[in-house]
Amino acid sequence: MSTAVALDGPAGAGKSSIAKRAAKELGFIYVDTGALYRTIGLAATRAKTEPVDSPGIDALLEKIKVELTFNENGDQVVLLDGEDVSGEIRTPEASMTASKISAIPKVRAYLLDLQRDIAKNSDVIMDGRDIGTVVLPDAQVKIFLTASPEARAGRRYKELIEKGMSVKYEDILSDVIERDYNDTHRETAPLKAAEDSVTVDTTELDFEQSVEAVISVIKEKI
Ligand code: DC
């Protein structure tokens, strides 16, 4: 039987970079489910459909094809109608659109099997918001990775500046707070720690310490 690690938590807690490294060390596949929501968000932007227009998004889902694949390095590649959009979905705008469309029940239902299928046949660390509560409720390991909004905004700011983007810390912090609100207050699958999850707070931890904390929780449980 394959092993599943559900890694949930708010935006910017370092889930993706920590999970990627932990997966490499453990020989697991890393699955970033946020990329799937971002891809549907991008499809909505391209189709000029408002991310809060639920019937419009439902209709859009009938027309598009979202696929999750892996390249030769084992890195995840998301395809929108066959086009690799992995780079294009990494902007603050795409992230805000993703947060909005992720509240639409049909969007969540559309992505459910896609996520479950990957975990069926491979050892995975899957990162998202509802992995331990909805997508993989039977995951052997459930971790809720969090950090203060200020710490998360600071990290995101640094990351975007390093990529050469021109952004303001205050804008990133208010985005983080708005996304937290959207993610925790939506009716369908809101972000919350699964009852049987272990919380890892990375506010005071650097990257290496965070990876170590996550790996040690995983090793304890499997
Ligand atoms: O992890 P991320 O920042 O790439 O996620 C983008 C948005 O997608 C986020 O605001 C919430 C949503 N999301 C979700 O609702 N459920 C998931 N499993 C993953 C992401």
PDB file of C-alpha atoms in Angstrom, residues 63-194:
ATOM      1  CA  LYS A  63     -14.830  23.128 -21.661  1.00  0.00           C
ATOM      2  CA  ILE A  64     -11.340  22.900 -20.173  1.00  0.00           C
ATOM      3  CA  LYS A  65      -8.968  20.040 -19.431  1.00  0.00           C
ATOM      4  CA  VAL A  66      -6.609  20.270 -16.434  1.00  0.00           C
ATOM      5  CA  GLU A  67      -3.877  17.646 -16.110  1.00  0.00           C
ATOM      6  CA  LEU A  68      -1.202  17.037 -13.533  1.00  0.00           C
ATOM      7  CA  THR A  69       1.987  15.453 -14.872  1.00  0.00           C
ATOM      8  CA  PHE A  70       5.626  15.130 -13.815  1.00  0.00           C
ATOM      9  CA  ASN A  71       8.767  15.938 -15.811  1.00  0.00           C
ATOM     10  CA  GLU A  72      11.959  13.876 -15.923  1.00  0.00           C
ATOM     11  CA  ASN A  73      13.230  15.541 -12.703  1.00  0.00           C
ATOM     12  CA  GLY A  74      10.094  14.460 -10.894  1.00  0.00           C
ATOM     13  CA  ASP A  75       8.813  18.050 -10.774  1.00  0.00           C
ATOM     14  CA  GLN A  76       5.132  18.683 -11.197  1.00  0.00           C
ATOM     15  CA  VAL A  77       3.895  20.181 -14.465  1.00  0.00           C
ATOM     16  CA  VAL A  78       0.297  21.373 -14.822  1.00  0.00           C
ATOM     17  CA  LEU A  79      -1.335  21.443 -18.219  1.00  0.00           C
ATOM     18  CA  LEU A  80      -4.296  23.551 -19.268  1.00  0.00           C
ATOM     19  CA  ASP A  81      -5.731  22.110 -22.485  1.00  0.00           C
ATOM     20  CA  GLY A  82      -2.334  20.540 -23.115  1.00  0.00           C
ATOM     21  CA  GLU A  83      -0.330  23.756 -22.526  1.00  0.00           C
ATOM     22  CA  ASP A  84       2.260  23.859 -19.715  1.00  0.00           C
ATOM     23  CA  VAL A  85       1.099  26.775 -17.526  1.00  0.00           C
ATOM     24  CA  SER A  86       3.301  25.962 -14.492  1.00  0.00           C
ATOM     25  CA  GLY A  87       5.112  29.322 -14.765  1.00  0.00           C
ATOM     26  CA  GLU A  88       2.156  31.499 -15.669  1.00  0.00           C
ATOM     27  CA  ILE A  89       0.154  30.515 -12.560  1.00  0.00           C
ATOM     28  CA  ARG A  90       2.836  31.829 -10.157  1.00  0.00           C
ATOM     29  CA  THR A  91       1.780  35.479  -9.929  1.00  0.00           C
ATOM     30  CA  PRO A  92       0.024  37.273  -7.024  1.00  0.00           C
ATOM     31  CA  GLU A  93      -2.971  37.868  -9.349  1.00  0.00           C
ATOM     32  CA  ALA A  94      -3.240  34.172 -10.197  1.00  0.00           C
ATOM     33  CA  SER A  95      -3.068  33.363  -6.519  1.00  0.00           C
ATOM     34  CA  MET A  96      -5.918  35.726  -5.645  1.00  0.00           C
ATOM     35  CA  THR A  97      -8.067  34.398  -8.497  1.00  0.00           C
ATOM     36  CA  ALA A  98      -7.342  30.838  -7.318  1.00  0.00           C
ATOM     37  CA  SER A  99      -8.434  31.723  -3.800  1.00  0.00           C
ATOM     38  CA  LYS A 100     -11.754  33.035  -5.138  1.00  0.00           C
ATOM     39  CA  ILE A 101     -12.579  30.188  -7.538  1.00  0.00           C
ATOM     40  CA  SER A 102     -11.596  27.614  -4.895  1.00  0.00           C
ATOM     41  CA  ALA A 103     -14.757  28.559  -2.956  1.00  0.00           C
ATOM     42  CA  ILE A 104     -16.938  27.216  -5.790  1.00  0.00           C
ATOM     43  CA  PRO A 105     -18.129  23.662  -4.944  1.00  0.00           C
ATOM     44  CA  LYS A 106     -17.998  22.405  -8.559  1.00  0.00           C
ATOM     45  CA  VAL A 107     -14.354  23.469  -8.820  1.00  0.00           C
ATOM     46  CA  ARG A 108     -13.486  21.424  -5.737  1.00  0.00           C
ATOM     47  CA  ALA A 109     -15.484  18.427  -6.978  1.00  0.00           C
ATOM     48  CA  TYR A 110     -13.820  18.677 -10.401  1.00  0.00           C
ATOM     49  CA  LEU A 111     -10.361  18.378  -8.830  1.00  0.00           C
ATOM     50  CA  LEU A 112     -11.146  15.714  -6.239  1.00  0.00           C
ATOM     51  CA  ASP A 113     -10.596  12.545  -8.305  1.00  0.00           C
ATOM     52  CA  LEU A 114      -7.560  14.015 -10.008  1.00  0.00           C
ATOM     53  CA  GLN A 115      -5.919  14.446  -6.592  1.00  0.00           C
ATOM     54  CA  ARG A 116      -7.062  11.084  -5.213  1.00  0.00           C
ATOM     55  CA  ASP A 117      -5.873   9.171  -8.273  1.00  0.00           C
ATOM     56  CA  ILE A 118      -2.295  10.362  -7.839  1.00  0.00           C
ATOM     57  CA  ALA A 119      -2.205   9.206  -4.223  1.00  0.00           C
ATOM     58  CA  LYS A 120      -3.621   5.778  -5.107  1.00  0.00           C
ATOM     59  CA  ASN A 121      -0.493   4.396  -6.714  1.00  0.00           C
ATOM     60  CA  SER A 122       2.393   6.458  -5.350  1.00  0.00           C
ATOM     61  CA  ASP A 123       3.899   7.546  -2.042  1.00  0.00           C
ATOM     62  CA  VAL A 124       2.989  11.223  -1.915  1.00  0.00           C
ATOM     63  CA  ILE A 125       3.349  14.364   0.102  1.00  0.00           C
ATOM     64  CA  MET A 126       0.340  16.354  -1.017  1.00  0.00           C
ATOM     65  CA  ASP A 127       0.110  20.000  -0.078  1.00  0.00           C
ATOM     66  CA  GLY A 128      -3.086  22.026  -0.001  1.00  0.00           C
ATOM     67  CA  ARG A 129      -5.824  23.265   2.304  1.00  0.00           C
ATOM     68  CA  ASP A 130      -8.199  20.300   2.618  1.00  0.00           C
ATOM     69  CA  ILE A 131      -5.980  17.288   1.966  1.00  0.00           C
ATOM     70  CA  GLY A 132      -6.215  15.820   5.474  1.00  0.00           C
ATOM     71  CA  THR A 133      -9.879  16.756   5.923  1.00  0.00           C
ATOM     72  CA  VAL A 134     -11.433  16.019   2.493  1.00  0.00           C
ATOM     73  CA  VAL A 135      -9.115  14.748  -0.244  1.00  0.00           C
ATOM     74  CA  LEU A 136      -7.197  12.077   1.705  1.00  0.00           C
ATOM     75  CA  PRO A 137      -9.005  11.677   5.036  1.00  0.00           C
ATOM     76  CA  ASP A 138      -7.253   8.313   5.518  1.00  0.00           C
ATOM     77  CA  ALA A 139      -3.737   9.677   5.002  1.00  0.00           C
ATOM     78  CA  GLN A 140      -1.277   7.985   7.379  1.00  0.00           C
ATOM     79  CA  VAL A 141       0.327  11.334   8.240  1.00  0.00           C
ATOM     80  CA  LYS A 142      -1.422  14.697   8.528  1.00  0.00           C
ATOM     81  CA  ILE A 143       0.525  17.859   9.166  1.00  0.00           C
ATOM     82  CA  PHE A 144      -0.843  21.384   9.569  1.00  0.00           C
ATOM     83  CA  LEU A 145       1.987  23.737   8.668  1.00  0.00           C
ATOM     84  CA  THR A 146       1.533  27.314   9.758  1.00  0.00           C
ATOM     85  CA  ALA A 147       3.339  30.586  10.617  1.00  0.00           C
ATOM     86  CA  SER A 148       2.265  34.106  11.593  1.00  0.00           C
ATOM     87  CA  PRO A 149       0.789  36.274   8.766  1.00  0.00           C
ATOM     88  CA  GLU A 150       3.759  38.680   9.089  1.00  0.00           C
ATOM     89  CA  ALA A 151       6.328  35.900   8.759  1.00  0.00           C
ATOM     90  CA  ARG A 152       4.482  34.459   5.763  1.00  0.00           C
ATOM     91  CA  ALA A 153       4.155  37.839   4.053  1.00  0.00           C
ATOM     92  CA  GLY A 154       7.848  38.552   4.685  1.00  0.00           C
ATOM     93  CA  ARG A 155       8.882  35.301   3.021  1.00  0.00           C
ATOM     94  CA  ARG A 156       6.584  35.806   0.031  1.00  0.00           C
ATOM     95  CA  TYR A 157       7.890  39.370  -0.361  1.00  0.00           C
ATOM     96  CA  LYS A 158      11.495  38.168  -0.407  1.00  0.00           C
ATOM     97  CA  GLU A 159      10.678  35.435  -2.914  1.00  0.00           C
ATOM     98  CA  LEU A 160       8.966  37.833  -5.348  1.00  0.00           C
ATOM     99  CA  ILE A 161      11.673  40.493  -5.035  1.00  0.00           C
ATOM    100  CA  GLU A 162      14.301  37.838  -5.761  1.00  0.00           C
ATOM    101  CA  LYS A 163      12.339  36.954  -8.905  1.00  0.00           C
ATOM    102  CA  GLY A 164      12.660  40.600  -9.958  1.00  0.00           C
ATOM    103  CA  MET A 165       9.017  41.500  -9.348  1.00  0.00           C
ATOM    104  CA  SER A 166       8.160  44.952  -8.079  1.00  0.00           C
ATOM    105  CA  VAL A 167       5.932  44.472  -5.018  1.00  0.00           C
ATOM    106  CA  LYS A 168       5.257  46.167  -1.660  1.00  0.00           C
ATOM    107  CA  TYR A 169       5.392  44.301   1.672  1.00  0.00           C
ATOM    108  CA  GLU A 170       2.155  45.964   2.840  1.00  0.00           C
ATOM    109  CA  ASP A 171       0.320  44.731  -0.275  1.00  0.00           C
ATOM    110  CA  ILE A 172       1.603  41.199   0.227  1.00  0.00           C
ATOM    111  CA  LEU A 173       0.559  41.246   3.900  1.00  0.00           C
ATOM    112  CA  SER A 174      -2.947  42.409   3.052  1.00  0.00           C
ATOM    113  CA  ASP A 175      -3.135  39.716   0.313  1.00  0.00           C
ATOM    114  CA  VAL A 176      -2.076  37.084   2.868  1.00  0.00           C
ATOM    115  CA  ILE A 177      -4.730  38.278   5.322  1.00  0.00           C
ATOM    116  CA  GLU A 178      -7.407  38.395   2.611  1.00  0.00           C
ATOM    117  CA  ARG A 179      -6.502  34.938   1.333  1.00  0.00           C
ATOM    118  CA  ASP A 180      -6.507  33.510   4.876  1.00  0.00           C
ATOM    119  CA  TYR A 181      -9.981  34.957   5.333  1.00  0.00           C
ATOM    120  CA  ASN A 182     -11.247  33.553   2.007  1.00  0.00           C
ATOM    121  CA  ASP A 183      -9.658  30.149   2.626  1.00  0.00           C
ATOM    122  CA  THR A 184     -10.955  29.751   6.191  1.00  0.00           C
ATOM    123  CA  HIS A 185     -14.442  31.203   5.649  1.00  0.00           C
ATOM    124  CA  ARG A 186     -15.620  29.461   2.508  1.00  0.00           C
ATOM    125  CA  GLU A 187     -18.479  27.003   2.961  1.00  0.00           C
ATOM    126  CA  THR A 188     -16.956  24.122   1.009  1.00  0.00           C
ATOM    127  CA  ALA A 189     -13.858  22.485   2.486  1.00  0.00           C
ATOM    128  CA  PRO A 190     -12.565  25.514   4.433  1.00  0.00           C
ATOM    129  CA  LEU A 191      -8.941  25.556   5.535  1.00  0.00           C
ATOM    130  CA  LYS A 192      -8.734  23.999   8.972  1.00  0.00           C
ATOM    131  CA  ALA A 193      -6.459  21.595  10.762  1.00  0.00           C
ATOM    132  CA  ALA A 194      -7.700  17.991  10.655  1.00  0.00           C
TER     133      ALA A 194
END
